[in-house]
Each structure stands twice: as structure tokens, then as C-alpha cells.
PDB file of C-alpha atoms and ligand atoms in Angstrom:
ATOM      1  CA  UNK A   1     186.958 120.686 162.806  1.00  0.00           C
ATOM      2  CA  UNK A   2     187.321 124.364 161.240  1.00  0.00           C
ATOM      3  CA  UNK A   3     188.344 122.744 158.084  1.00  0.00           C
ATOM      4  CA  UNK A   4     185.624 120.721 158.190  1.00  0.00           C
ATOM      5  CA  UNK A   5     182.757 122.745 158.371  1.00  0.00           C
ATOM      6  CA  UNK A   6     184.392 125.379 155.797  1.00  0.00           C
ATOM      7  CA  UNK A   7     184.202 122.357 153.739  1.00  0.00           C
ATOM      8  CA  UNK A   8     180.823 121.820 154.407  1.00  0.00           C
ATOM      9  CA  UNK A   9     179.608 125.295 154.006  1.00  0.00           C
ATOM     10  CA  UNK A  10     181.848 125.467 150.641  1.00  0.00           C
ATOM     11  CA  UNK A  11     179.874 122.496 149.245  1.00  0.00           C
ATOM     12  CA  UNK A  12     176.206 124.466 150.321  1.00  0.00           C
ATOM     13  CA  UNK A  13     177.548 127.075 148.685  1.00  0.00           C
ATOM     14  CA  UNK A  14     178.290 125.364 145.417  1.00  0.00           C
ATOM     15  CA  UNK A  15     175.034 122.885 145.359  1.00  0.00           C
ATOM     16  CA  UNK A  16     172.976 126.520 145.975  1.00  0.00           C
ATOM     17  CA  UNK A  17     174.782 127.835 143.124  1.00  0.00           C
ATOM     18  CA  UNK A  18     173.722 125.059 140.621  1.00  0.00           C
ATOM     19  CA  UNK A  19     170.015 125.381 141.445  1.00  0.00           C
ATOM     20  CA  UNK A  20     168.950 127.446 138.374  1.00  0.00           C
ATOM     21  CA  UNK A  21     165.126 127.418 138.093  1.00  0.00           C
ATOM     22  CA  UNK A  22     165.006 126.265 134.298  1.00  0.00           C
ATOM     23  CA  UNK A  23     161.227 126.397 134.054  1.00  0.00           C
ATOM     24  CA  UNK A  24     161.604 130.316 133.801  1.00  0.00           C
ATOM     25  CA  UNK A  25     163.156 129.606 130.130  1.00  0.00           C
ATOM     26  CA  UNK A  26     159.981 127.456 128.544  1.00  0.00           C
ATOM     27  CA  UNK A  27     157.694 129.171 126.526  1.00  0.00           C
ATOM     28  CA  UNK A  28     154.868 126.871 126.301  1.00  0.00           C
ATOM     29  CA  UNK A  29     153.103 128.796 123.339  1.00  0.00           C
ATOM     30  CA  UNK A  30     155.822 127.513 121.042  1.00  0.00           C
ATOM     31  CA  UNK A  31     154.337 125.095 118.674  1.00  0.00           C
ATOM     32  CA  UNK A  32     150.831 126.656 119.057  1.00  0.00           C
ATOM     33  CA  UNK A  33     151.064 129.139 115.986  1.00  0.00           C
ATOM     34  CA  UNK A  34     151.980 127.905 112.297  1.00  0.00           C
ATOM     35  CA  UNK A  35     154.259 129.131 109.942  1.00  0.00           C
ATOM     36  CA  UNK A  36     152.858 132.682 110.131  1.00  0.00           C
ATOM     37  CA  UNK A  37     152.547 134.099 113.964  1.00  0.00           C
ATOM     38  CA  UNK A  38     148.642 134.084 115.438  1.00  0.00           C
ATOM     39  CA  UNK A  39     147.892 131.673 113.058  1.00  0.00           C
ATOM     40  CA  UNK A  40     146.504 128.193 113.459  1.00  0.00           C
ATOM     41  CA  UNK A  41     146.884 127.684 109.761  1.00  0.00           C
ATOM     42  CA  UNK A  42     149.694 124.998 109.198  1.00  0.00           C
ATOM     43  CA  UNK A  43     150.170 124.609 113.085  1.00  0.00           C
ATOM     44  CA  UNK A  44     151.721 122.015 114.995  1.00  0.00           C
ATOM     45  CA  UNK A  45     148.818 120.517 116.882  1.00  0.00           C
ATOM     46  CA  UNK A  46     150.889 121.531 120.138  1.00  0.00           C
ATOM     47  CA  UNK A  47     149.147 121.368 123.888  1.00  0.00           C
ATOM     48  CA  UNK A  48     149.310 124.896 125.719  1.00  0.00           C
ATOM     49  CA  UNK A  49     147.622 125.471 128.787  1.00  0.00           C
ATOM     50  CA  UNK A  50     148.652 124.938 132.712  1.00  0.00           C
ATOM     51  CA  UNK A  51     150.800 121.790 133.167  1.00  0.00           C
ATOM     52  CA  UNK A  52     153.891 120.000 134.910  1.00  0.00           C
ATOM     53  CA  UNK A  53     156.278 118.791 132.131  1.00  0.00           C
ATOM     54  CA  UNK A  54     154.731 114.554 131.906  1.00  0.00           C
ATOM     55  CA  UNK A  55     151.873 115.235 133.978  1.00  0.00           C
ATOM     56  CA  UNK A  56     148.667 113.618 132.921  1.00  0.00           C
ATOM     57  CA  UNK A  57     146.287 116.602 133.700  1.00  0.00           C
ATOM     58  CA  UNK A  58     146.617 119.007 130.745  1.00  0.00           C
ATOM     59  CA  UNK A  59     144.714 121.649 131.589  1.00  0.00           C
ATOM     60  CA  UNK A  60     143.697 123.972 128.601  1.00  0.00           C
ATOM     61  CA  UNK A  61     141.115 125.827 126.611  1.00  0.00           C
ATOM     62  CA  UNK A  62     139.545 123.834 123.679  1.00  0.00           C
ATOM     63  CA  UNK A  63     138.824 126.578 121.003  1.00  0.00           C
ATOM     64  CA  UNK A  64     137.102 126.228 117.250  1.00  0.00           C
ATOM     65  CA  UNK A  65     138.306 127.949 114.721  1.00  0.00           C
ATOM     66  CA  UNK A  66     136.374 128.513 111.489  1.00  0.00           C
ATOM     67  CA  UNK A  67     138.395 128.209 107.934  1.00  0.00           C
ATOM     68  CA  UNK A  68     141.396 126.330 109.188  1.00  0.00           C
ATOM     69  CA  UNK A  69     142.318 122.689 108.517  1.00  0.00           C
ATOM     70  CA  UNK A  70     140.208 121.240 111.766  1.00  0.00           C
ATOM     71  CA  UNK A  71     144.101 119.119 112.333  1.00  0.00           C
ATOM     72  CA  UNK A  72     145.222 122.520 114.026  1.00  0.00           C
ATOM     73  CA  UNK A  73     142.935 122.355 117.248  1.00  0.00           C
ATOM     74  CA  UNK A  74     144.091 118.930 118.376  1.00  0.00           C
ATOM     75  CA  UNK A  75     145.948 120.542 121.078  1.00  0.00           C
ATOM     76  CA  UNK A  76     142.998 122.335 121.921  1.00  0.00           C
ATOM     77  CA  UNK A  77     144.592 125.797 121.832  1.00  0.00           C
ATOM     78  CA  UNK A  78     145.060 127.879 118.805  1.00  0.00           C
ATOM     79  CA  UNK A  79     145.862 131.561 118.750  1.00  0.00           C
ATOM     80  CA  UNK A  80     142.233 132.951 117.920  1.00  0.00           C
ATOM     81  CA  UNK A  81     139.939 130.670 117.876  1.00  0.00           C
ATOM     82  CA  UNK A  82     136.650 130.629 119.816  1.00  0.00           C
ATOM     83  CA  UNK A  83     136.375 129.309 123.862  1.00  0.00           C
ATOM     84  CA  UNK A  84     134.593 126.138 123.614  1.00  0.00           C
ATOM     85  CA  UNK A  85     135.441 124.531 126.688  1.00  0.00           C
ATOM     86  CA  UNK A  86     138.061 124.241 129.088  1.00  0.00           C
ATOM     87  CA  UNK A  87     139.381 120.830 129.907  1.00  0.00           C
ATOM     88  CA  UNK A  88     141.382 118.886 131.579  1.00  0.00           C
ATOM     89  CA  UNK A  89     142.932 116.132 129.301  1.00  0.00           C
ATOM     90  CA  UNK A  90     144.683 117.221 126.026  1.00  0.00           C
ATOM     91  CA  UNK A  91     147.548 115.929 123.768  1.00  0.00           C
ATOM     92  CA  UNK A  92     150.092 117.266 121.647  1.00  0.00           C
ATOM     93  CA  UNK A  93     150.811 115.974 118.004  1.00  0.00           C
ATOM     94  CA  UNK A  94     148.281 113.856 116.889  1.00  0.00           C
ATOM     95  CA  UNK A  95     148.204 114.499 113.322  1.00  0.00           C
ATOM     96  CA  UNK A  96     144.905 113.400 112.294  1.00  0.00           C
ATOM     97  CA  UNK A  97     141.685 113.805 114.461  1.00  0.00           C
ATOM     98  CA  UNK A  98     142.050 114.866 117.580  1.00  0.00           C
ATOM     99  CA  UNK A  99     142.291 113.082 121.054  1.00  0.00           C
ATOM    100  CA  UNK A 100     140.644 113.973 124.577  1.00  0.00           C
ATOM    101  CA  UNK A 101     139.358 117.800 125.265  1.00  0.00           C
ATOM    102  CA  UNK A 102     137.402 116.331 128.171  1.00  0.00           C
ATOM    103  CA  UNK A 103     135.886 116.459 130.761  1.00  0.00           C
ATOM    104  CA  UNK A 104     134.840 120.356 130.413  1.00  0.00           C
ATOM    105  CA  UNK A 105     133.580 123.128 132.162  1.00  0.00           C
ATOM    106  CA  UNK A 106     132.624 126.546 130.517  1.00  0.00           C
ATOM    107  CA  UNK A 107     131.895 129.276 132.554  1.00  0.00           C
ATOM    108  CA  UNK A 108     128.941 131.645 131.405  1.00  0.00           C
ATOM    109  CA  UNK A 109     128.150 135.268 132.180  1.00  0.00           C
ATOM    110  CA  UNK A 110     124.355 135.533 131.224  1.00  0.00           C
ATOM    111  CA  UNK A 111     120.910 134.292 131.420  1.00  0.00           C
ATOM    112  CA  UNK A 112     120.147 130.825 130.534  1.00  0.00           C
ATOM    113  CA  UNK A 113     117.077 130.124 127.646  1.00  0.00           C
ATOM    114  CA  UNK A 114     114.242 127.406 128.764  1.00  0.00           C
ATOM    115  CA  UNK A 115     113.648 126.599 125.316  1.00  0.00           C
ATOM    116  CA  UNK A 116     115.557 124.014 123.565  1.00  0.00           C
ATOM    117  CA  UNK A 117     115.648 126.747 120.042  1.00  0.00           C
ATOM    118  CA  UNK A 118     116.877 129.125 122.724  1.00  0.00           C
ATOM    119  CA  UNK A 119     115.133 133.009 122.891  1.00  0.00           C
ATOM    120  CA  UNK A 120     118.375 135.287 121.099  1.00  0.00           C
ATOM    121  CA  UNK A 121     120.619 136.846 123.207  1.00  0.00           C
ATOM    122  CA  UNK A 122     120.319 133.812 126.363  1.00  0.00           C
ATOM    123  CA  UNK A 123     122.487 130.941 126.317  1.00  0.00           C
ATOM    124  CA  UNK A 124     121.310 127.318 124.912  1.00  0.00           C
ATOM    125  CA  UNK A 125     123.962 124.988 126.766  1.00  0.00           C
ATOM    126  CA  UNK A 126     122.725 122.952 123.653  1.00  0.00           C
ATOM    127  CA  UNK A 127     124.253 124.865 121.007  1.00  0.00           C
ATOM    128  CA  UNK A 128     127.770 125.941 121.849  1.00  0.00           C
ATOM    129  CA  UNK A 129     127.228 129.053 119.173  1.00  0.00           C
ATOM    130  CA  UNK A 130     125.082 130.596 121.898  1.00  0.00           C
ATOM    131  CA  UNK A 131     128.242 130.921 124.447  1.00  0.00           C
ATOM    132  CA  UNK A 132     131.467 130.303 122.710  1.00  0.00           C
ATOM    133  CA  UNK A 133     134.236 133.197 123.590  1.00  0.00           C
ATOM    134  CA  UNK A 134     136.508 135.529 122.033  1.00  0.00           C
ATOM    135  CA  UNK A 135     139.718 135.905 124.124  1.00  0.00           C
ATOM    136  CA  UNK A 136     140.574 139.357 124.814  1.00  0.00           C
ATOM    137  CA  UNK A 137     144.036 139.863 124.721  1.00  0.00           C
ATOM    138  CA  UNK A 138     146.957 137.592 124.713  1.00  0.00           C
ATOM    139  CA  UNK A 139     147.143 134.352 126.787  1.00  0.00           C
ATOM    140  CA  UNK A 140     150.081 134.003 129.201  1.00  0.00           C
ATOM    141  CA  UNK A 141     151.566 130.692 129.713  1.00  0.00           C
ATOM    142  CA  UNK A 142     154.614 129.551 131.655  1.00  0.00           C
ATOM    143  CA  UNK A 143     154.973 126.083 133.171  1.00  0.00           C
ATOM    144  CA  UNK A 144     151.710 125.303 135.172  1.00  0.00           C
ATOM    145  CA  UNK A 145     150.183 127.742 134.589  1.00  0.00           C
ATOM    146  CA  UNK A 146     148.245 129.539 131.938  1.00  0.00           C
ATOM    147  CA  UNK A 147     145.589 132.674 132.092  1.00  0.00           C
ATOM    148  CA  UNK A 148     143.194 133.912 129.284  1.00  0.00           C
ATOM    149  CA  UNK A 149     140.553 136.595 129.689  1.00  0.00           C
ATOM    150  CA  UNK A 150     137.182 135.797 127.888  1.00  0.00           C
ATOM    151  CA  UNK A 151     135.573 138.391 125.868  1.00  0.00           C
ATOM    152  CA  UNK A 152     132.416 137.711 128.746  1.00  0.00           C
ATOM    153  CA  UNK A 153     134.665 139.153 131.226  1.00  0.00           C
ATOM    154  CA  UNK A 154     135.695 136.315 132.433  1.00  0.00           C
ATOM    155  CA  UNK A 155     139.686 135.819 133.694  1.00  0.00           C
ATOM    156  CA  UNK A 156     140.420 131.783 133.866  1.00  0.00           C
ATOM    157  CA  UNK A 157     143.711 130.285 135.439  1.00  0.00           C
ATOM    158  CA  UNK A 158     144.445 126.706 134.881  1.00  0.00           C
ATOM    159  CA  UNK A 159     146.782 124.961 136.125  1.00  0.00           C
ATOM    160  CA  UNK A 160     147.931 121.105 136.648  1.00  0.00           C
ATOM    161  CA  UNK A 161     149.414 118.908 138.366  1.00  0.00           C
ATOM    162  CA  UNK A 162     150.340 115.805 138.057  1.00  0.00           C
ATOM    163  CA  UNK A 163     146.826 113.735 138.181  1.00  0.00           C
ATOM    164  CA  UNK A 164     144.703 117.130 139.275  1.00  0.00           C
ATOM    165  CA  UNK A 165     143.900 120.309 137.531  1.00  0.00           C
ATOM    166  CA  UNK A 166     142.995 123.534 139.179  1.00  0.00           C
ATOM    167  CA  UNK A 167     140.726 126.373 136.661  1.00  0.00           C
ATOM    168  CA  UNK A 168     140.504 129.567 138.544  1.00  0.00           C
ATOM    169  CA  UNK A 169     136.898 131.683 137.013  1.00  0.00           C
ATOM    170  CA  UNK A 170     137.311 135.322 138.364  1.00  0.00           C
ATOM    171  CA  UNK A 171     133.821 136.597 136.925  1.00  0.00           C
ATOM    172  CA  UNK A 172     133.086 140.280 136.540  1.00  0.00           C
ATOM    173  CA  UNK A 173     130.949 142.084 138.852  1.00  0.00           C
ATOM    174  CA  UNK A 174     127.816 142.487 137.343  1.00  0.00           C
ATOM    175  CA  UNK A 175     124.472 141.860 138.106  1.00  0.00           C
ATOM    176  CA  UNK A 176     124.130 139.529 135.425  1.00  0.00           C
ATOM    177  CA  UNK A 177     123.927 135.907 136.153  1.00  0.00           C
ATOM    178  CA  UNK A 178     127.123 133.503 136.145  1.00  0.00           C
ATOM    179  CA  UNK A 179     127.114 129.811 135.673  1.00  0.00           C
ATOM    180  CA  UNK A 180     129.544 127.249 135.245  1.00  0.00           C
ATOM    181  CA  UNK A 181     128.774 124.268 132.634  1.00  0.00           C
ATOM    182  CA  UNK A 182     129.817 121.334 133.220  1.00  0.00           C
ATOM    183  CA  UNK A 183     129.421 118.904 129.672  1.00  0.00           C
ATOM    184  CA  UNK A 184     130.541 115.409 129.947  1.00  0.00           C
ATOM    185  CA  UNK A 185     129.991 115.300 126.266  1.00  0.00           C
ATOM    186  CA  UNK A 186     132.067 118.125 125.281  1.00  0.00           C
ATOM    187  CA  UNK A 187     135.359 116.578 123.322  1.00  0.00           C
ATOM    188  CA  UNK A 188     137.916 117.546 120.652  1.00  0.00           C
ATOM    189  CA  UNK A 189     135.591 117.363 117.800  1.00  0.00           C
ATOM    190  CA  UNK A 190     137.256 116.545 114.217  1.00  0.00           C
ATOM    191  CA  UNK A 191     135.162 118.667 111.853  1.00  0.00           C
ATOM    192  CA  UNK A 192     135.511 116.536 108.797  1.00  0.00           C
ATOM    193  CA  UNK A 193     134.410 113.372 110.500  1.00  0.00           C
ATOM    194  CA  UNK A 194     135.624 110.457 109.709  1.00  0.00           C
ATOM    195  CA  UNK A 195     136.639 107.027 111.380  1.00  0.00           C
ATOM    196  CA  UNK A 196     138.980 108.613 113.594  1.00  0.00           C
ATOM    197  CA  UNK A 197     136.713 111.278 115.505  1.00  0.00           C
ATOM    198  CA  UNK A 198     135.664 111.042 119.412  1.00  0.00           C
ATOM    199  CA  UNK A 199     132.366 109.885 120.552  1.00  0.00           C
ATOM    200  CA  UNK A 200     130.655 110.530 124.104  1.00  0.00           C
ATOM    201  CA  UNK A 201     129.344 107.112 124.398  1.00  0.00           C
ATOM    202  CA  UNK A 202     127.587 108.164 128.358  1.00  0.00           C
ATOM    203  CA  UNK A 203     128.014 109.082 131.783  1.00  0.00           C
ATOM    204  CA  UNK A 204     126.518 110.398 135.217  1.00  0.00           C
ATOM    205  CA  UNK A 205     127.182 112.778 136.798  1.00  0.00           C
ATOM    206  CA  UNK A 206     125.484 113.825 140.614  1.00  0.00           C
ATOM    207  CA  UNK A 207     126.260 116.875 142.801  1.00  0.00           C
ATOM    208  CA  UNK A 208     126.383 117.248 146.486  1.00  0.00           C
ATOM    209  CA  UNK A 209     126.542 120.418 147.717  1.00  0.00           C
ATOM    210  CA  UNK A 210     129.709 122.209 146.512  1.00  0.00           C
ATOM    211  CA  UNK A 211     131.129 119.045 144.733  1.00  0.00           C
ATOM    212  CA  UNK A 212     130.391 116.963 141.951  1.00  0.00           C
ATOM    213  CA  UNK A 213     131.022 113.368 140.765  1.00  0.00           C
ATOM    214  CA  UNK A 214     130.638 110.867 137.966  1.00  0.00           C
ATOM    215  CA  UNK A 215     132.095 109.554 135.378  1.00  0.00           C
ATOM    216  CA  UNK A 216     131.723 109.365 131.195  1.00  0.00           C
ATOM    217  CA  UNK A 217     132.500 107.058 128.324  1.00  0.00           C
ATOM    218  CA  UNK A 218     134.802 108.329 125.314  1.00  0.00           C
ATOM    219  CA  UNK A 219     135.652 106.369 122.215  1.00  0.00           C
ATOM    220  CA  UNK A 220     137.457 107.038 119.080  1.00  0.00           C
ATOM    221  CA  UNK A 221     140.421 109.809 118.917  1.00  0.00           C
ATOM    222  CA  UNK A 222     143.654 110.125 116.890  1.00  0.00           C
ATOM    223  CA  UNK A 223     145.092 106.168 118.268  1.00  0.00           C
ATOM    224  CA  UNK A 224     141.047 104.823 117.290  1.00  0.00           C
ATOM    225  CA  UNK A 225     140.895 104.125 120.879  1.00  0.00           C
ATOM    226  CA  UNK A 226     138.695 101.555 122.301  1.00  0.00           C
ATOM    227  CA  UNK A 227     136.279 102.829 124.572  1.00  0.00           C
ATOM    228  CA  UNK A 228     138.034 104.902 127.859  1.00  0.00           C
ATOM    229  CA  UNK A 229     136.652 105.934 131.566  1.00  0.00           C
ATOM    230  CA  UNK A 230     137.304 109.552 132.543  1.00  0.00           C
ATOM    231  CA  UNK A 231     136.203 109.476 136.447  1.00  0.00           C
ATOM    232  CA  UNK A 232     135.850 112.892 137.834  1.00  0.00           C
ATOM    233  CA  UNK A 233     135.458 114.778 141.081  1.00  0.00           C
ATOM    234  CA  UNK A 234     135.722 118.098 141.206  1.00  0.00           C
ATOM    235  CA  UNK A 235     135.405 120.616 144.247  1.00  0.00           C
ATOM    236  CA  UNK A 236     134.041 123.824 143.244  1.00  0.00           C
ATOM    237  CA  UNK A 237     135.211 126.657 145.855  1.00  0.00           C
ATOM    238  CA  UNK A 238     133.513 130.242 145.816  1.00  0.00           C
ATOM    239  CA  UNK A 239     136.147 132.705 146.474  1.00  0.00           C
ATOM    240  CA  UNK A 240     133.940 135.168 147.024  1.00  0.00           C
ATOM    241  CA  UNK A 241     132.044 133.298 150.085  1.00  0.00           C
TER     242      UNK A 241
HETATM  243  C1  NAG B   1     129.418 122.309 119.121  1.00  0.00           C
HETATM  244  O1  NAG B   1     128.335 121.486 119.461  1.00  0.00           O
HETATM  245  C2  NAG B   1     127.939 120.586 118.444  1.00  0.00           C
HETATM  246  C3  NAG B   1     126.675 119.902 118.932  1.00  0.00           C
HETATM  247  O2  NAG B   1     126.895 119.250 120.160  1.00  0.00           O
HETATM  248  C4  NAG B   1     129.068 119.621 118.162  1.00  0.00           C
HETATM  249  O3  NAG B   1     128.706 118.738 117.111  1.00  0.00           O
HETATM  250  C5  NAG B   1     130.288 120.418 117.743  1.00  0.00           C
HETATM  251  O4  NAG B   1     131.362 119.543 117.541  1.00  0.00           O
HETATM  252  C6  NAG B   1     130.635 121.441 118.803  1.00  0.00           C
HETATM  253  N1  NAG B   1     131.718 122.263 118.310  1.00  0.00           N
HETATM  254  C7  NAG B   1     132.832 122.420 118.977  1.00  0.00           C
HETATM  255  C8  NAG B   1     133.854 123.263 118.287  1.00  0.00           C
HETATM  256  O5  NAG B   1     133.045 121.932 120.068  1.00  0.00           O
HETATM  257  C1  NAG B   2     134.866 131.349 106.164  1.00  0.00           C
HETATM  258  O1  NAG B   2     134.705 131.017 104.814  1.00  0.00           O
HETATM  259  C2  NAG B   2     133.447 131.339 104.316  1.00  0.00           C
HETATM  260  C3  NAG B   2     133.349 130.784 102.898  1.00  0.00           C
HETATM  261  O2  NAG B   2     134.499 131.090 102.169  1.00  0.00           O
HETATM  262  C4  NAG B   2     133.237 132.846 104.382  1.00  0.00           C
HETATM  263  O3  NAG B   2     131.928 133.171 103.934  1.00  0.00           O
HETATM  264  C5  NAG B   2     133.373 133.300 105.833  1.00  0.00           C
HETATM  265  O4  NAG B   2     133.300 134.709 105.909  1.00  0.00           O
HETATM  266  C6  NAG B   2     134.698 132.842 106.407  1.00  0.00           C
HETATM  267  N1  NAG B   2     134.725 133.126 107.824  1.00  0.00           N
HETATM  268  C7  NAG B   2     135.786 133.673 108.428  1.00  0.00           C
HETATM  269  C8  NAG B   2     135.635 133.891 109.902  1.00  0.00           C
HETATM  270  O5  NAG B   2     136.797 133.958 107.843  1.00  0.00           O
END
């Protein structure tokens, strides 16, 4: 019986001894930079943002970088370039155009123009120019998770799991106003055009008190998809409530 249970308590010991929490090793920025470091030039078209290692939700920040080879933002994330969007589907290594960069949300730290040409110094959700965001800062990234701070004052956690994402907004405290934009016809655009670029083709969206719902219509993309269904429902929680 003694023996036994020293047997027992020998094998805890040694399965407790193998568990080694791997994930502490990955550096999911690797890939993101080309062959000079903070550089999107020459990159590797490489996903970074909050994920589990297969999971479908990629969450990430899609970013536009002027006077680079467009093929470098198809993971969404490149070292400098400009806050588009953050969204929850993204892929690493399509060569070409890129694929996915939906569906988005952008928060916004400011006052919102009624005009369609947009008064200077508001935000026109119309012309991403008016909002787009310098990060501030390096991003951190480890597996699920990954935080950037906007040059808006903005701090945003994403994360994923398998078929959910999470995007934490932790807006500063000022008086001025803060929205969050949701734009079913925000994708990975591929500058040059071409046969291969996206297309937002539709969708609906409707919003009941602190949730929303719909779905949109994308075609196009690095694999010249036919025509794919991104339902959504998110739940939009005010930490501050
Ligand atoms: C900005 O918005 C315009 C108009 O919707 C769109 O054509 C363009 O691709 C967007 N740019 C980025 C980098 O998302
Ligand atoms: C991009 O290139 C254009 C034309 O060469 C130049 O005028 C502009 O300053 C460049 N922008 C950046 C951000 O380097």
C-alpha cells in the first residue's frame, strides 16, 4: 500500500514536472517586420494580433501604410502603419491581395461631422483619413493576446479564441466624445486593384440595446473567393457602468 501510493505520488510528481507552459516562448511579431526591423518593406504578410494557435478568430489591427508594396498589410499588421480598423478575421501569407480584415470596429475619441465633406478637425466615418491612428509606442503581443495604444489615447486589447474575439477600448478621460464604429464594409483593401481585391457586396446590421447583430457579404481576396457570409453578434460591455 506504502509502495503504492509513493508510486503514485512519484508519477504526479514527474507528469507536473513535464508541464512547461511553451506559449511563454512565441513571439508573435516575428514575421511582421521585413528584412530591416520596423519595416513593412519586404515583409512577410504575417498575422499578429490576439489569437489561439488554429483558431479562426484572428483578432488584429488592420493598418495602411503609405509608400510600401500594398502585399505587406495582408496580415493586417505592419510595424507603423496607420489604425484603420480592428478586426476580427485575418490571414497570414497570402502573397498577392489580401484576404479578410473584417468585420471592424474603430474606436473614435472626438466629435463626429454631419456633413458628408466633413467640417476639419471632426471625424467623417466616410473617409477613413479623418480618424486613422498613429500607434504610440510598441505593440505587445504574446499568444492571445495583443495591446496597442492609439495616438487618440486610446489602449485596445484583443484577444481570440477559438470562434470569438474579445477587443478591450480603455478610452481616456476626457470630456471629449468617444464612439465606437462599427463598418461592415471595412476590408483588407489591395491598393493597386486588380482582379484579386475584396469587395463588400452588403449587409445589415440592427442594434438592441447593448448588442448588435447582422451579417455582410465579402467577395474576392487572395484565393478569388466566391462570395462569403460573415454573421456577427457582438456584446458591447461598458466597464465603466
Ligand atoms: C479608406 O476608405 C476608402 C473609401 O472607403 C477605401 O477605398 C480605402 O481602401 C480605405 N483605406 C484603407 C487603408 O482601409
Ligand atoms: C510618399 O511618396 C511621395 C512621393 O514620392 C512623397 O511625396 C511622400 O512624402 C511620401 N510619404 C511618406 C509618408 O513617406
Amino acid at each position: 500500500m506504502a509502495l503504492k501510493s509513493v508510486l503514485v505520488s512519484a508519477l504526479l510528481h514527474f507528469s507536473l514536472a513535464e508541464v512547461v507552459d511553451y506559449a511563454q516562448y512565441v513571439n508573435p511579431l516575428i514575421g511582421g517586420s521585413g528584412p530591416f526591423e520596423g519595416l513593412a518593406f519586404g515583409g512577410g504578410d504575417i498575422f499578429v494580433g490576439g489569437a489561439l494557435p488554429f483558431g479562426v478568430a484572428k483578432v488584429g489591427i488592420d493598418t495602411y501604410e503609405p509608400n510600401v508594396s500594398f502585399a505587406v498589410i495582408n496580415g493586417g499588421w505592419t510595424p507603423k502603419g496607420l489604425v484603420t480598423g480592428l478586426s476580427m478575421l485575418h490571414e497570414s501569407g497570402t502573397g498577392g491581395a489580401p484576404k479578410y480584415g473584417v468585420v471592424s470596429q474603430m474606436p473614435l475619441v472626438g466629435s463626429l461631422s454631419s456633413s458628408e465633406e466633413g467640417a476639419p478637425g471632426t471625424i467623417n466615418i466616410l473617409d477613413n483619413r479623418t480618424y486613422w491612428q498613429q500607434r504610440v509606442g510598441d505593440d505587445t503581443a504574446r499568444v492571445g493576446y495583443f495591446k496597442t495604444q492609439l495616438e487618440s489615447g486610446v489602449a485596445v486589447e484583443l484577444s481570440g479564441a477559438r470562434h470569438a474575439g474579445m477587443m478591450r477600448y480603455s478610452f481616456p478621460t476626457s470630456n471629449e466624445e468617444r464612439h465606437v464604429l462599427v463598418d461592415l464594409s471595412h476590408y483588407l483593401p489591395q491598393e493597386s486593384g486588380g482582379p484579386s481585391s475584396q469587395a463588400y457586396l452588403g449587409g445589415e446590421i440592427s442594434l438592441d440595446g447593448a448588442t448588435y447583430q447582422g451579417h455582410a457579404t465579402y467577395e474576392g481576396g487572395w484565393n478569388d473567393g466566391a462570395p462569403f457570409h460573415d454573421l456577427l453578434l457582438r456584446r458591447v460591455r461598458d466597464g465603466a457602468q
